[in-house]
Amino acid sequence: FGGIDVAECRATAVPESGVDCCKVFNEVNQFVFTFTGENCTKFESTSDKFSCIDSGTFSTTESSYYKVTDDHFLGDTCEDGVIFFEGTVSVNDEIVVNSLPNDAFIHFYTNSSTCDLIQSIKLHTSCSAPLVLDAYFGGVQLTRCEENAVPQPGQDCCGNDFQVREWVFEVTGNDCGNVTDVKTIHEDFLCTGNSSFDFPVFVRVSDNDDGPCDTSAILFEGLVNNNSEIVVTKKGVPGYIYFFNDEPSNINCDSPVQAMRFHTSCSQPFPLGQSFGGIDVAECRATAVPESGVDCCKVFNEVNQFVFTFTGENCTKFESTSDKFSCIDSGTFSTTESSYYKVTDDHFLGDTCEDGVIFFEGTVSVNDEIVVNSLPNDAFIHFYTNSSTCDLIQSIKLHTSCSAPLVLDAYFGGVQLTRCEENAVPQPGQDCCGNDFQVREWVFEVTGNDCGNVTDV
C-alpha cells in the first residue's frame, strides 16, 4: 500500500506501556498488579469506575495482607463479600487476578488477623473504561494484562475461564490417602498402592486402560526423582500413571508401587495444587507443544496449521496406518534439483495438470518447509519436476479433521510432519482477516514507494 508493505500479521500481541489493554485484546481475562506501597495520591485513572481510599499507611519494613473481593469494605467486621484471592505482599511482589466480576476491590490490611485497613482500591475489569498498562492505582501498578487467563493455586484448571492444553504433575511420593480436596474423589480419579518410593523411580504414563504392562499408548516414561515434573499434553480421555521401584531394564510391570488414573476432559474439577497420592498438580497451561510421536489431535481441540518438512523420500517412507492418508509414486525426486509442489483439494487429474483449487504452491529442496492452513478435510500435495510441465513425481493424500491420527514427526512419503499448531498464521498472499485467523498485531514494513504501488486492486 504505497509506502508500506504488510510484512506480518500476528495472532498474539504484547501491549506496550501506556497503551489501553482493551484496545489490544477482545477481552482482558487476567491482570498482574505489582505492589508498590504507594498511597492514593499515586492514582492515574480519570474514570469514576476506579477509585482509591487510604485508611492508613503501608509499612516500609513489614509485608501487608490483601484480599481481592467482589464487595466494598464493610467496616470492622472484615466481611468482604466473596474473596477471590488473598495473600501477603511486600514491595515489588505481584498480585495475579482473573475471573473477576466487572467491579472488584483490593483491600490491604496490616495483617491477616485484624481489620486494620490500610487501603481500598476499586477496579473495573469489563473494558468499558481504559485499563492502561503501567498505570498506578494507589498501592498497585498494572504491569501485565493478558487475554488468556492462567489458573492460580487453588483455582479449578477446568474452570470456564481457562483452556488447558498441558498438565504438569510434580512427583511427591506420597501415599494414596494424600488427596487435598474431597470434591475430586470421584470415579474418574483412582489411586492404589503405597508410598514406598525408592527414588529414583521409573514412571510410565499411558492413555490405555489395559494395565501397566501395556506399551501401545505410552505418553511418557523414564526415571524420575522426588519433586521431578511429569508433563502431559493430553485431553479428553483418562490417563494412567504407574510408578515402579525397578530398574528400567528389569521392570516387573505387574507390580507397580503405585498406580493412579486421572481424567483431563474436565468432567470433574481439577484444582491447581491438588494432591493425588504420589503427585501434585503443579501447573496447568493454556499452551502446549506436542512432543515427537504424539498425535497432534490429542493435544489441541483442532489443528489449524501444519508444517511439513520436505525430505525427498519415496512412498515406502510412510508412517500412517489410516486409509485416510495415502501416497503414490509416479517418479523419483532429484537429489540435486528442487521440486515444484501444489497443495490442492483434488486428486491428480492426469496430464491436464488441473488440480482443483490450489491453496499453496512453490519450489522446495530437501529440508525446506511447506506451511499449510485453512485446508479442507481431504487435501493433496502433488510434486512435479518443475512448474511448467505435468511431470508428476509424487501425490500425497492428507486428512486434516482429526478423525485419524496426525502424529508429530511421522513421514508421509516425501514430507515429514514437523510442527502442528492450533492457531494458524497467515502465509504470504493469504487474507490476514480470513475466518481462520485471529489477528492481534500488524507489522508494516516501510518501503517509501508512491501511492500507485498497490499490489492487489
Short mmCIF file of C-alpha atoms in Angstrom, two decimals:
data_model
loop_
_atom_site.label_atom_id
_atom_site.label_comp_id
_atom_site.label_asym_id
_atom_site.label_seq_id
_atom_site.Cartn_x
_atom_site.Cartn_y
_atom_site.Cartn_z
CA PHE A 1 0.00 0.00 0.00
CA GLY A 2 2.04 2.96 -1.24
CA GLY A 3 4.98 3.44 1.11
CA ILE A 4 4.33 0.36 3.26
CA ASP A 5 4.05 -3.40 2.83
CA VAL A 6 2.08 -5.72 5.13
CA ALA A 7 5.05 -7.72 6.41
CA GLU A 8 3.32 -9.79 9.11
CA CYS A 9 0.01 -10.21 10.94
CA ARG A 10 0.30 -11.94 14.30
CA ALA A 11 -2.18 -13.91 16.39
CA THR A 12 -0.55 -12.69 19.60
CA ALA A 13 0.27 -9.23 20.87
CA VAL A 14 2.01 -7.72 23.88
CA PRO A 15 0.62 -4.31 24.93
CA GLU A 16 3.20 -1.57 25.36
CA SER A 17 3.49 0.76 28.34
CA GLY A 18 0.83 3.49 28.26
CA VAL A 19 -1.46 1.53 25.91
CA ASP A 20 -5.03 0.60 26.89
CA CYS A 21 -5.08 -3.22 27.20
CA CYS A 22 -8.68 -3.18 25.96
CA LYS A 23 -7.54 -1.80 22.60
CA VAL A 24 -5.18 -4.74 22.10
CA PHE A 25 -7.35 -7.70 23.18
CA ASN A 26 -11.00 -8.53 22.55
CA GLU A 27 -11.28 -9.02 26.29
CA VAL A 28 -8.81 -8.95 29.17
CA ASN A 29 -9.10 -12.05 31.36
CA GLN A 30 -6.03 -11.77 33.58
CA PHE A 31 -4.34 -8.84 35.31
CA VAL A 32 -0.97 -8.70 37.02
CA PHE A 33 -0.55 -5.90 39.55
CA THR A 34 2.80 -5.10 41.16
CA PHE A 35 2.52 -3.96 44.76
CA THR A 36 4.24 -0.58 45.19
CA GLY A 37 3.15 0.55 48.66
CA GLU A 38 2.14 3.99 47.34
CA ASN A 39 -0.79 5.91 48.79
CA CYS A 40 -3.85 7.03 46.82
CA THR A 41 -2.20 10.22 45.54
CA LYS A 42 -0.43 7.90 43.08
CA PHE A 43 -3.59 7.24 41.07
CA GLU A 44 -3.65 7.50 37.26
CA SER A 45 -7.21 6.74 36.18
CA THR A 46 -9.65 9.54 35.35
CA SER A 47 -12.67 7.22 35.18
CA ASP A 48 -15.13 7.19 38.10
CA LYS A 49 -15.24 3.39 37.70
CA PHE A 50 -11.89 3.26 39.53
CA SER A 51 -11.22 4.69 42.97
CA CYS A 52 -8.79 4.55 45.91
CA ILE A 53 -9.27 5.33 49.61
CA ASP A 54 -6.46 5.48 52.16
CA SER A 55 -7.27 4.42 55.72
CA GLY A 56 -3.70 4.06 56.96
CA THR A 57 -0.09 3.93 55.82
CA PHE A 58 1.84 0.99 54.37
CA SER A 59 4.84 -0.15 56.42
CA THR A 60 8.20 0.33 54.75
CA THR A 61 9.62 -2.74 56.52
CA GLU A 62 6.71 -5.16 57.03
CA SER A 63 4.61 -7.02 54.46
CA SER A 64 0.89 -6.30 54.00
CA TYR A 65 -2.07 -8.67 53.76
CA TYR A 66 -4.57 -8.29 50.90
CA LYS A 67 -7.96 -9.59 49.81
CA VAL A 68 -9.43 -9.34 46.30
CA THR A 69 -13.22 -9.36 46.69
CA ASP A 70 -16.50 -8.50 44.97
CA ASP A 71 -17.65 -6.03 47.62
CA HIS A 72 -16.50 -2.72 49.06
CA PHE A 73 -15.03 -2.60 52.57
CA LEU A 74 -17.77 -3.29 55.11
CA GLY A 75 -16.16 -1.87 58.23
CA ASP A 76 -14.83 -3.52 61.36
CA THR A 77 -16.50 -6.87 60.59
CA CYS A 78 -13.89 -7.60 57.86
CA GLU A 79 -16.67 -9.19 55.80
CA ASP A 80 -15.51 -8.52 52.29
CA GLY A 81 -18.09 -10.48 50.29
CA VAL A 82 -16.72 -13.25 48.06
CA ILE A 83 -12.93 -13.45 48.39
CA PHE A 84 -11.31 -14.42 45.07
CA PHE A 85 -7.64 -14.07 46.05
CA GLU A 86 -5.76 -13.28 49.23
CA GLY A 87 -2.18 -13.31 50.41
CA THR A 88 0.76 -11.35 51.79
CA VAL A 89 2.88 -8.98 49.71
CA SER A 90 5.96 -6.84 50.03
CA VAL A 91 7.04 -4.10 47.62
CA ASN A 92 7.56 -5.41 44.06
CA ASP A 93 5.61 -8.63 44.69
CA GLU A 94 2.95 -9.47 42.11
CA ILE A 95 -0.79 -9.95 42.62
CA VAL A 96 -2.23 -12.08 39.80
CA VAL A 97 -6.03 -11.98 39.41
CA ASN A 98 -8.52 -13.42 36.94
CA SER A 99 -12.18 -14.48 36.66
CA LEU A 100 -13.28 -11.27 38.39
CA PRO A 101 -16.69 -9.55 38.18
CA ASN A 102 -16.91 -6.17 36.43
CA ASP A 103 -16.35 -4.36 39.73
CA ALA A 104 -13.72 -5.80 42.07
CA PHE A 105 -11.92 -4.48 45.13
CA ILE A 106 -8.44 -4.92 46.59
CA HIS A 107 -8.30 -4.31 50.36
CA PHE A 108 -4.95 -4.07 52.15
CA TYR A 109 -4.52 -4.71 55.89
CA THR A 110 -1.59 -4.66 58.29
CA ASN A 111 -2.01 -8.44 58.76
CA SER A 112 -4.49 -11.28 58.22
CA SER A 113 -5.79 -11.46 61.79
CA THR A 114 -7.09 -7.91 62.26
CA CYS A 115 -9.31 -5.44 60.45
CA ASP A 116 -6.64 -2.76 60.48
CA LEU A 117 -7.37 -1.45 56.99
CA ILE A 118 -4.63 0.42 55.09
CA GLN A 119 -6.10 0.98 51.63
CA SER A 120 -9.11 0.03 49.44
CA ILE A 121 -8.93 0.10 45.64
CA LYS A 122 -11.91 -0.26 43.31
CA LEU A 123 -11.18 -1.75 39.87
CA HIS A 124 -13.38 -2.10 36.77
CA THR A 125 -12.46 -5.02 34.51
CA SER A 126 -15.07 -5.04 31.71
CA CYS A 127 -13.17 -2.68 29.36
CA SER A 128 -15.93 -0.05 29.45
CA ALA A 129 -13.17 2.18 30.88
CA PRO A 130 -9.48 2.18 29.89
CA LEU A 131 -7.09 -0.28 31.56
CA VAL A 132 -3.76 1.35 30.78
CA LEU A 133 -0.62 -0.74 31.10
CA ASP A 134 1.77 0.54 33.80
CA ALA A 135 -0.85 2.89 35.27
CA TYR A 136 -0.80 3.31 39.07
CA PHE A 137 -3.89 2.65 41.18
CA GLY A 138 -2.72 3.67 44.65
CA GLY A 139 -0.65 0.85 46.12
CA VAL A 140 -0.55 -1.24 42.94
CA GLN A 141 0.61 -0.77 39.35
CA LEU A 142 -0.92 -2.67 36.40
CA THR A 143 2.22 -4.30 34.93
CA ARG A 144 0.70 -7.04 32.76
CA CYS A 145 -2.63 -7.75 31.09
CA GLU A 146 -3.42 -10.95 29.24
CA GLU A 147 -6.20 -12.29 27.09
CA ASN A 148 -5.72 -15.91 28.21
CA ALA A 149 -6.05 -16.46 31.93
CA VAL A 150 -3.73 -18.92 33.72
CA PRO A 151 -5.13 -20.73 36.81
CA GLN A 152 -3.67 -19.68 40.14
CA PRO A 153 -3.14 -22.03 43.13
CA GLY A 154 -6.45 -23.41 44.38
CA GLN A 155 -8.36 -22.47 41.20
CA ASP A 156 -10.02 -25.19 39.15
CA CYS A 157 -7.94 -25.76 36.00
CA CYS A 158 -11.20 -26.83 34.36
CA GLY A 159 -12.98 -23.56 35.15
CA ASN A 160 -14.85 -21.80 32.37
CA ASP A 161 -12.21 -19.08 32.04
CA PHE A 162 -9.34 -21.46 31.29
CA GLN A 163 -8.37 -23.54 28.26
CA VAL A 164 -5.95 -26.18 29.44
CA ARG A 165 -3.72 -27.88 26.87
CA GLU A 166 -0.94 -29.22 29.08
CA TRP A 167 -0.74 -30.61 32.62
CA VAL A 168 2.36 -30.59 34.81
CA PHE A 169 2.46 -33.08 37.70
CA GLU A 170 5.07 -32.89 40.44
CA VAL A 171 6.25 -36.21 41.88
CA THR A 172 5.93 -36.23 45.68
CA GLY A 173 6.00 -39.92 46.60
CA ASN A 174 3.04 -39.55 48.97
CA ASP A 175 0.58 -42.39 49.53
CA CYS A 176 -2.93 -42.69 48.08
CA GLY A 177 -4.51 -41.16 51.15
CA ASN A 178 -2.95 -37.85 50.19
CA VAL A 179 -5.89 -36.11 48.48
CA THR A 180 -6.28 -32.45 49.38
CA ASP A 181 -9.77 -31.80 48.02
CA VAL A 182 -12.59 -34.27 48.66
CA LYS A 183 -14.59 -32.85 45.76
CA THR A 184 -12.25 -34.64 43.38
CA ILE A 185 -12.57 -38.07 44.97
CA HIS A 186 -14.57 -39.33 42.03
CA GLU A 187 -14.62 -42.49 39.94
CA ASP A 188 -12.52 -40.71 37.30
CA PHE A 189 -9.67 -40.32 39.84
CA LEU A 190 -8.29 -43.52 41.35
CA CYS A 191 -5.12 -44.34 43.28
CA THR A 192 -3.87 -47.71 44.51
CA GLY A 193 -0.61 -48.76 46.13
CA ASN A 194 1.62 -47.31 48.83
CA SER A 195 4.27 -44.66 49.38
CA SER A 196 7.33 -46.92 49.41
CA PHE A 197 9.05 -44.94 46.67
CA ASP A 198 12.73 -45.77 46.30
CA PHE A 199 13.91 -42.74 44.30
CA PRO A 200 14.71 -42.53 41.51
CA VAL A 201 11.64 -44.48 40.42
CA PHE A 202 10.55 -45.48 36.94
CA VAL A 203 7.30 -43.87 35.76
CA ARG A 204 5.07 -44.86 32.86
CA VAL A 205 2.23 -42.58 31.68
CA SER A 206 -0.29 -44.15 29.30
CA ASP A 207 -3.72 -43.43 27.86
CA ASN A 208 -4.61 -47.13 27.61
CA ASP A 209 -6.55 -48.88 30.37
CA ASP A 210 -5.10 -52.32 29.60
CA GLY A 211 -2.83 -52.10 32.64
CA PRO A 212 0.78 -51.17 33.42
CA CYS A 213 2.27 -53.85 31.14
CA ASP A 214 0.67 -52.39 28.01
CA THR A 215 3.12 -50.29 26.00
CA SER A 216 0.94 -49.45 22.99
CA ALA A 217 -0.10 -45.97 24.09
CA ILE A 218 2.73 -44.53 26.20
CA LEU A 219 2.67 -40.76 26.65
CA PHE A 220 5.82 -40.59 28.77
CA GLU A 221 8.19 -42.94 30.58
CA GLY A 222 11.53 -42.70 32.32
CA LEU A 223 13.30 -42.33 35.66
CA VAL A 224 12.13 -39.52 37.96
CA ASN A 225 13.30 -38.19 41.30
CA ASN A 226 11.32 -36.66 44.12
CA ASN A 227 10.00 -33.21 43.08
CA SER A 228 10.54 -34.02 39.39
CA GLU A 229 7.91 -32.86 36.90
CA ILE A 230 5.87 -35.01 34.52
CA VAL A 231 4.41 -33.03 31.60
CA VAL A 232 1.34 -34.48 29.88
CA THR A 233 -0.18 -32.96 26.74
CA LYS A 234 -3.46 -34.79 26.81
CA LYS A 235 -7.18 -34.09 26.57
CA GLY A 236 -10.49 -35.89 26.53
CA VAL A 237 -9.87 -39.36 27.95
CA PRO A 238 -8.46 -40.90 31.14
CA GLY A 239 -4.74 -41.23 31.59
CA TYR A 240 -2.81 -43.63 33.79
CA ILE A 241 0.40 -43.12 35.81
CA TYR A 242 2.36 -46.11 37.10
CA PHE A 243 5.39 -45.93 39.41
CA PHE A 244 7.91 -48.78 39.72
CA ASN A 245 10.82 -49.28 42.10
CA ASP A 246 12.58 -51.35 39.41
CA GLU A 247 15.43 -50.59 37.05
CA PRO A 248 14.18 -49.57 33.57
CA SER A 249 15.80 -52.68 32.07
CA ASN A 250 14.15 -55.03 34.56
CA ILE A 251 10.64 -53.75 35.29
CA ASN A 252 8.13 -56.08 36.94
CA CYS A 253 5.23 -54.42 35.18
CA ASP A 254 2.62 -56.40 37.12
CA SER A 255 3.72 -54.84 40.43
CA PRO A 256 3.81 -51.03 40.33
CA VAL A 257 4.45 -49.41 43.69
CA GLN A 258 1.60 -47.02 42.92
CA ALA A 259 -0.96 -46.69 40.13
CA MET A 260 -3.39 -43.86 39.52
CA ARG A 261 -5.96 -42.78 37.00
CA PHE A 262 -6.62 -39.14 36.16
CA HIS A 263 -9.17 -37.57 33.83
CA THR A 264 -8.42 -34.47 31.76
CA SER A 265 -11.71 -33.91 29.93
CA CYS A 266 -12.81 -31.55 32.71
CA SER A 267 -15.95 -33.50 33.52
CA GLN A 268 -14.83 -33.04 37.15
CA PRO A 269 -12.92 -30.24 38.92
CA PHE A 270 -9.14 -30.39 38.61
CA PRO A 271 -7.72 -27.79 41.07
CA LEU A 272 -4.24 -26.40 40.70
CA GLY A 273 -2.18 -27.58 43.67
CA GLN A 274 -4.38 -30.66 44.15
CA SER A 275 -2.64 -33.76 45.52
CA PHE A 276 -3.42 -37.21 44.16
CA GLY A 277 -1.32 -39.76 46.02
CA GLY A 278 2.26 -39.53 44.76
CA ILE A 279 1.72 -36.49 42.53
CA ASP A 280 0.58 -32.88 42.86
CA VAL A 281 -0.97 -30.79 40.10
CA ALA A 282 1.85 -28.26 39.80
CA GLU A 283 0.72 -26.36 36.71
CA CYS A 284 -1.98 -26.36 34.03
CA ARG A 285 -1.05 -24.48 30.89
CA ALA A 286 -3.12 -22.85 28.17
CA THR A 287 -0.48 -23.65 25.56
CA ALA A 288 1.23 -26.87 24.67
CA VAL A 289 3.92 -28.06 22.30
CA PRO A 290 3.31 -31.65 21.11
CA GLU A 291 6.25 -33.98 21.51
CA SER A 292 7.62 -36.26 18.81
CA GLY A 293 5.42 -39.33 18.31
CA VAL A 294 2.34 -37.69 19.89
CA ASP A 295 -0.93 -37.32 17.97
CA CYS A 296 -1.43 -33.57 17.50
CA CYS A 297 -5.19 -34.13 17.76
CA LYS A 298 -4.76 -35.33 21.35
CA VAL A 299 -3.13 -32.05 22.32
CA PHE A 300 -5.30 -29.45 20.58
CA ASN A 301 -9.07 -29.19 20.18
CA GLU A 302 -8.39 -28.71 16.49
CA VAL A 303 -5.26 -28.42 14.39
CA ASN A 304 -5.39 -25.42 12.07
CA GLN A 305 -1.83 -25.25 10.75
CA PHE A 306 0.64 -27.91 9.64
CA VAL A 307 4.33 -27.56 8.88
CA PHE A 308 5.77 -30.30 6.67
CA THR A 309 9.49 -30.62 6.03
CA PHE A 310 10.34 -31.82 2.53
CA THR A 311 12.55 -34.94 2.73
CA GLY A 312 12.57 -36.23 -0.87
CA GLU A 313 11.71 -39.76 0.32
CA ASN A 314 9.56 -42.09 -1.77
CA CYS A 315 6.29 -43.63 -0.61
CA THR A 316 7.95 -46.53 1.18
CA LYS A 317 8.68 -43.96 3.92
CA PHE A 318 5.04 -43.73 5.00
CA GLU A 319 4.03 -43.97 8.67
CA SER A 320 0.24 -43.74 8.77
CA THR A 321 -1.93 -46.85 9.05
CA SER A 322 -5.17 -44.98 8.31
CA ASP A 323 -6.75 -45.32 4.86
CA LYS A 324 -7.49 -41.59 5.03
CA PHE A 325 -3.82 -40.97 4.15
CA SER A 326 -2.08 -42.33 1.07
CA CYS A 327 0.98 -41.87 -1.12
CA ILE A 328 1.59 -42.73 -4.79
CA ASP A 329 4.97 -42.51 -6.52
CA SER A 330 4.99 -41.61 -10.20
CA GLY A 331 8.66 -40.75 -10.49
CA THR A 332 11.79 -40.09 -8.45
CA PHE A 333 12.87 -36.92 -6.68
CA SER A 334 16.11 -35.38 -7.93
CA THR A 335 18.97 -35.36 -5.41
CA THR A 336 20.38 -32.15 -6.89
CA GLU A 337 17.40 -30.15 -8.26
CA SER A 338 14.47 -28.59 -6.41
CA SER A 339 10.89 -29.82 -6.89
CA TYR A 340 7.68 -27.89 -7.55
CA TYR A 341 4.60 -28.61 -5.41
CA LYS A 342 0.89 -27.78 -5.29
CA VAL A 343 -1.40 -28.21 -2.29
CA THR A 344 -4.91 -28.74 -3.64
CA ASP A 345 -8.39 -30.05 -2.81
CA ASP A 346 -8.45 -32.66 -5.55
CA HIS A 347 -6.52 -35.77 -6.53
CA PHE A 348 -4.19 -35.67 -9.52
CA LEU A 349 -6.23 -35.39 -12.72
CA GLY A 350 -3.68 -36.55 -15.26
CA ASP A 351 -1.80 -34.74 -17.99
CA THR A 352 -4.01 -31.64 -17.81
CA CYS A 353 -2.34 -30.63 -14.50
CA GLU A 354 -5.77 -29.40 -13.32
CA ASP A 355 -5.54 -30.00 -9.60
CA GLY A 356 -8.78 -28.37 -8.41
CA VAL A 357 -8.41 -25.40 -6.06
CA ILE A 358 -4.74 -24.67 -5.40
CA PHE A 359 -4.18 -23.44 -1.83
CA PHE A 360 -0.38 -23.29 -1.81
CA GLU A 361 2.37 -23.83 -4.35
CA GLY A 362 6.08 -23.30 -4.55
CA THR A 363 9.51 -24.83 -5.03
CA VAL A 364 11.30 -26.85 -2.35
CA SER A 365 14.61 -28.54 -1.77
CA VAL A 366 15.38 -31.09 0.94
CA ASN A 367 14.78 -29.67 4.46
CA ASP A 368 12.64 -26.78 3.20
CA GLU A 369 9.30 -26.28 4.96
CA ILE A 370 5.80 -26.35 3.47
CA VAL A 371 3.40 -24.43 5.75
CA VAL A 372 -0.31 -25.07 5.13
CA ASN A 373 -3.56 -23.99 6.79
CA SER A 374 -7.27 -23.44 6.04
CA LEU A 375 -7.42 -26.80 4.24
CA PRO A 376 -10.49 -28.98 3.65
CA ASN A 377 -10.71 -32.35 5.43
CA ASP A 378 -9.06 -34.07 2.47
CA ALA A 379 -6.14 -32.30 0.85
CA PHE A 380 -3.42 -33.37 -1.57
CA ILE A 381 0.22 -32.44 -2.12
CA HIS A 382 1.43 -33.07 -5.67
CA PHE A 383 5.13 -32.84 -6.52
CA TYR A 384 6.44 -32.17 -10.05
CA THR A 385 9.87 -31.83 -11.61
CA ASN A 386 9.09 -28.15 -12.35
CA SER A 387 6.19 -25.69 -12.61
CA SER A 388 5.86 -25.73 -16.39
CA THR A 389 5.22 -29.42 -17.03
CA CYS A 390 2.97 -32.17 -15.73
CA ASP A 391 5.90 -34.45 -14.95
CA LEU A 392 4.44 -35.81 -11.72
CA ILE A 393 6.81 -37.26 -9.09
CA GLN A 394 4.56 -38.00 -6.11
CA SER A 395 0.99 -37.47 -4.83
CA ILE A 396 0.17 -37.48 -1.10
CA LYS A 397 -3.33 -37.53 0.35
CA LEU A 398 -3.74 -35.93 3.79
CA HIS A 399 -6.71 -35.86 6.18
CA THR A 400 -6.83 -32.85 8.50
CA SER A 401 -10.07 -33.19 10.50
CA CYS A 402 -8.54 -35.24 13.35
CA SER A 403 -10.77 -38.24 12.67
CA ALA A 404 -7.46 -40.07 12.09
CA PRO A 405 -4.17 -39.52 13.99
CA LEU A 406 -1.79 -36.77 12.91
CA VAL A 407 1.40 -37.87 14.59
CA LEU A 408 4.19 -35.36 15.03
CA ASP A 409 7.35 -36.30 13.10
CA ALA A 410 5.55 -39.02 11.11
CA TYR A 411 6.63 -39.45 7.47
CA PHE A 412 4.16 -39.24 4.60
CA GLY A 413 6.33 -40.11 1.62
CA GLY A 414 8.32 -37.05 0.63
CA VAL A 415 7.28 -34.93 3.62
CA GLN A 416 7.53 -35.21 7.40
CA LEU A 417 5.04 -33.52 9.77
CA THR A 418 7.42 -31.46 11.93
CA ARG A 419 5.01 -28.94 13.51
CA CYS A 420 1.31 -28.71 14.22
CA GLU A 421 -0.39 -25.66 15.66
CA GLU A 422 -3.83 -24.74 16.93
CA ASN A 423 -3.58 -21.10 15.86
CA ALA A 424 -2.96 -20.58 12.17
CA VAL A 425 -0.63 -17.80 10.99
CA PRO A 426 -1.36 -16.25 7.57
CA GLN A 427 1.11 -17.12 4.84
CA PRO A 428 2.15 -14.72 2.03
CA GLY A 429 -0.85 -13.87 -0.15
CA GLN A 430 -3.44 -15.06 2.40
CA ASP A 431 -6.01 -12.62 3.80
CA CYS A 432 -4.99 -11.70 7.36
CA CYS A 433 -8.69 -11.10 8.04
CA GLY A 434 -9.75 -14.59 6.91
CA ASN A 435 -12.05 -16.63 9.14
CA ASP A 436 -9.24 -18.96 10.24
CA PHE A 437 -7.04 -16.21 11.67
CA GLN A 438 -7.27 -14.10 14.82
CA VAL A 439 -5.07 -11.09 14.22
CA ARG A 440 -3.95 -9.06 17.25
CA GLU A 441 -0.97 -7.23 15.82
CA TRP A 442 0.04 -5.89 12.40
CA VAL A 443 3.61 -5.34 11.23
CA PHE A 444 4.15 -2.87 8.38
CA GLU A 445 7.45 -2.55 6.56
CA VAL A 446 8.31 0.94 5.34
CA THR A 447 9.30 0.92 1.65
CA GLY A 448 8.99 4.58 0.61
CA ASN A 449 7.09 3.68 -2.58
CA ASP A 450 4.44 6.02 -4.01
CA CYS A 451 0.66 5.57 -3.75
CA GLY A 452 0.50 3.87 -7.11
CA ASN A 453 2.25 0.90 -5.52
CA VAL A 454 -0.74 -1.31 -4.63
CA THR A 455 -0.23 -4.98 -5.42
CA ASP A 456 -3.89 -6.12 -5.32
CA VAL A 457 -6.64 -3.88 -6.67
#
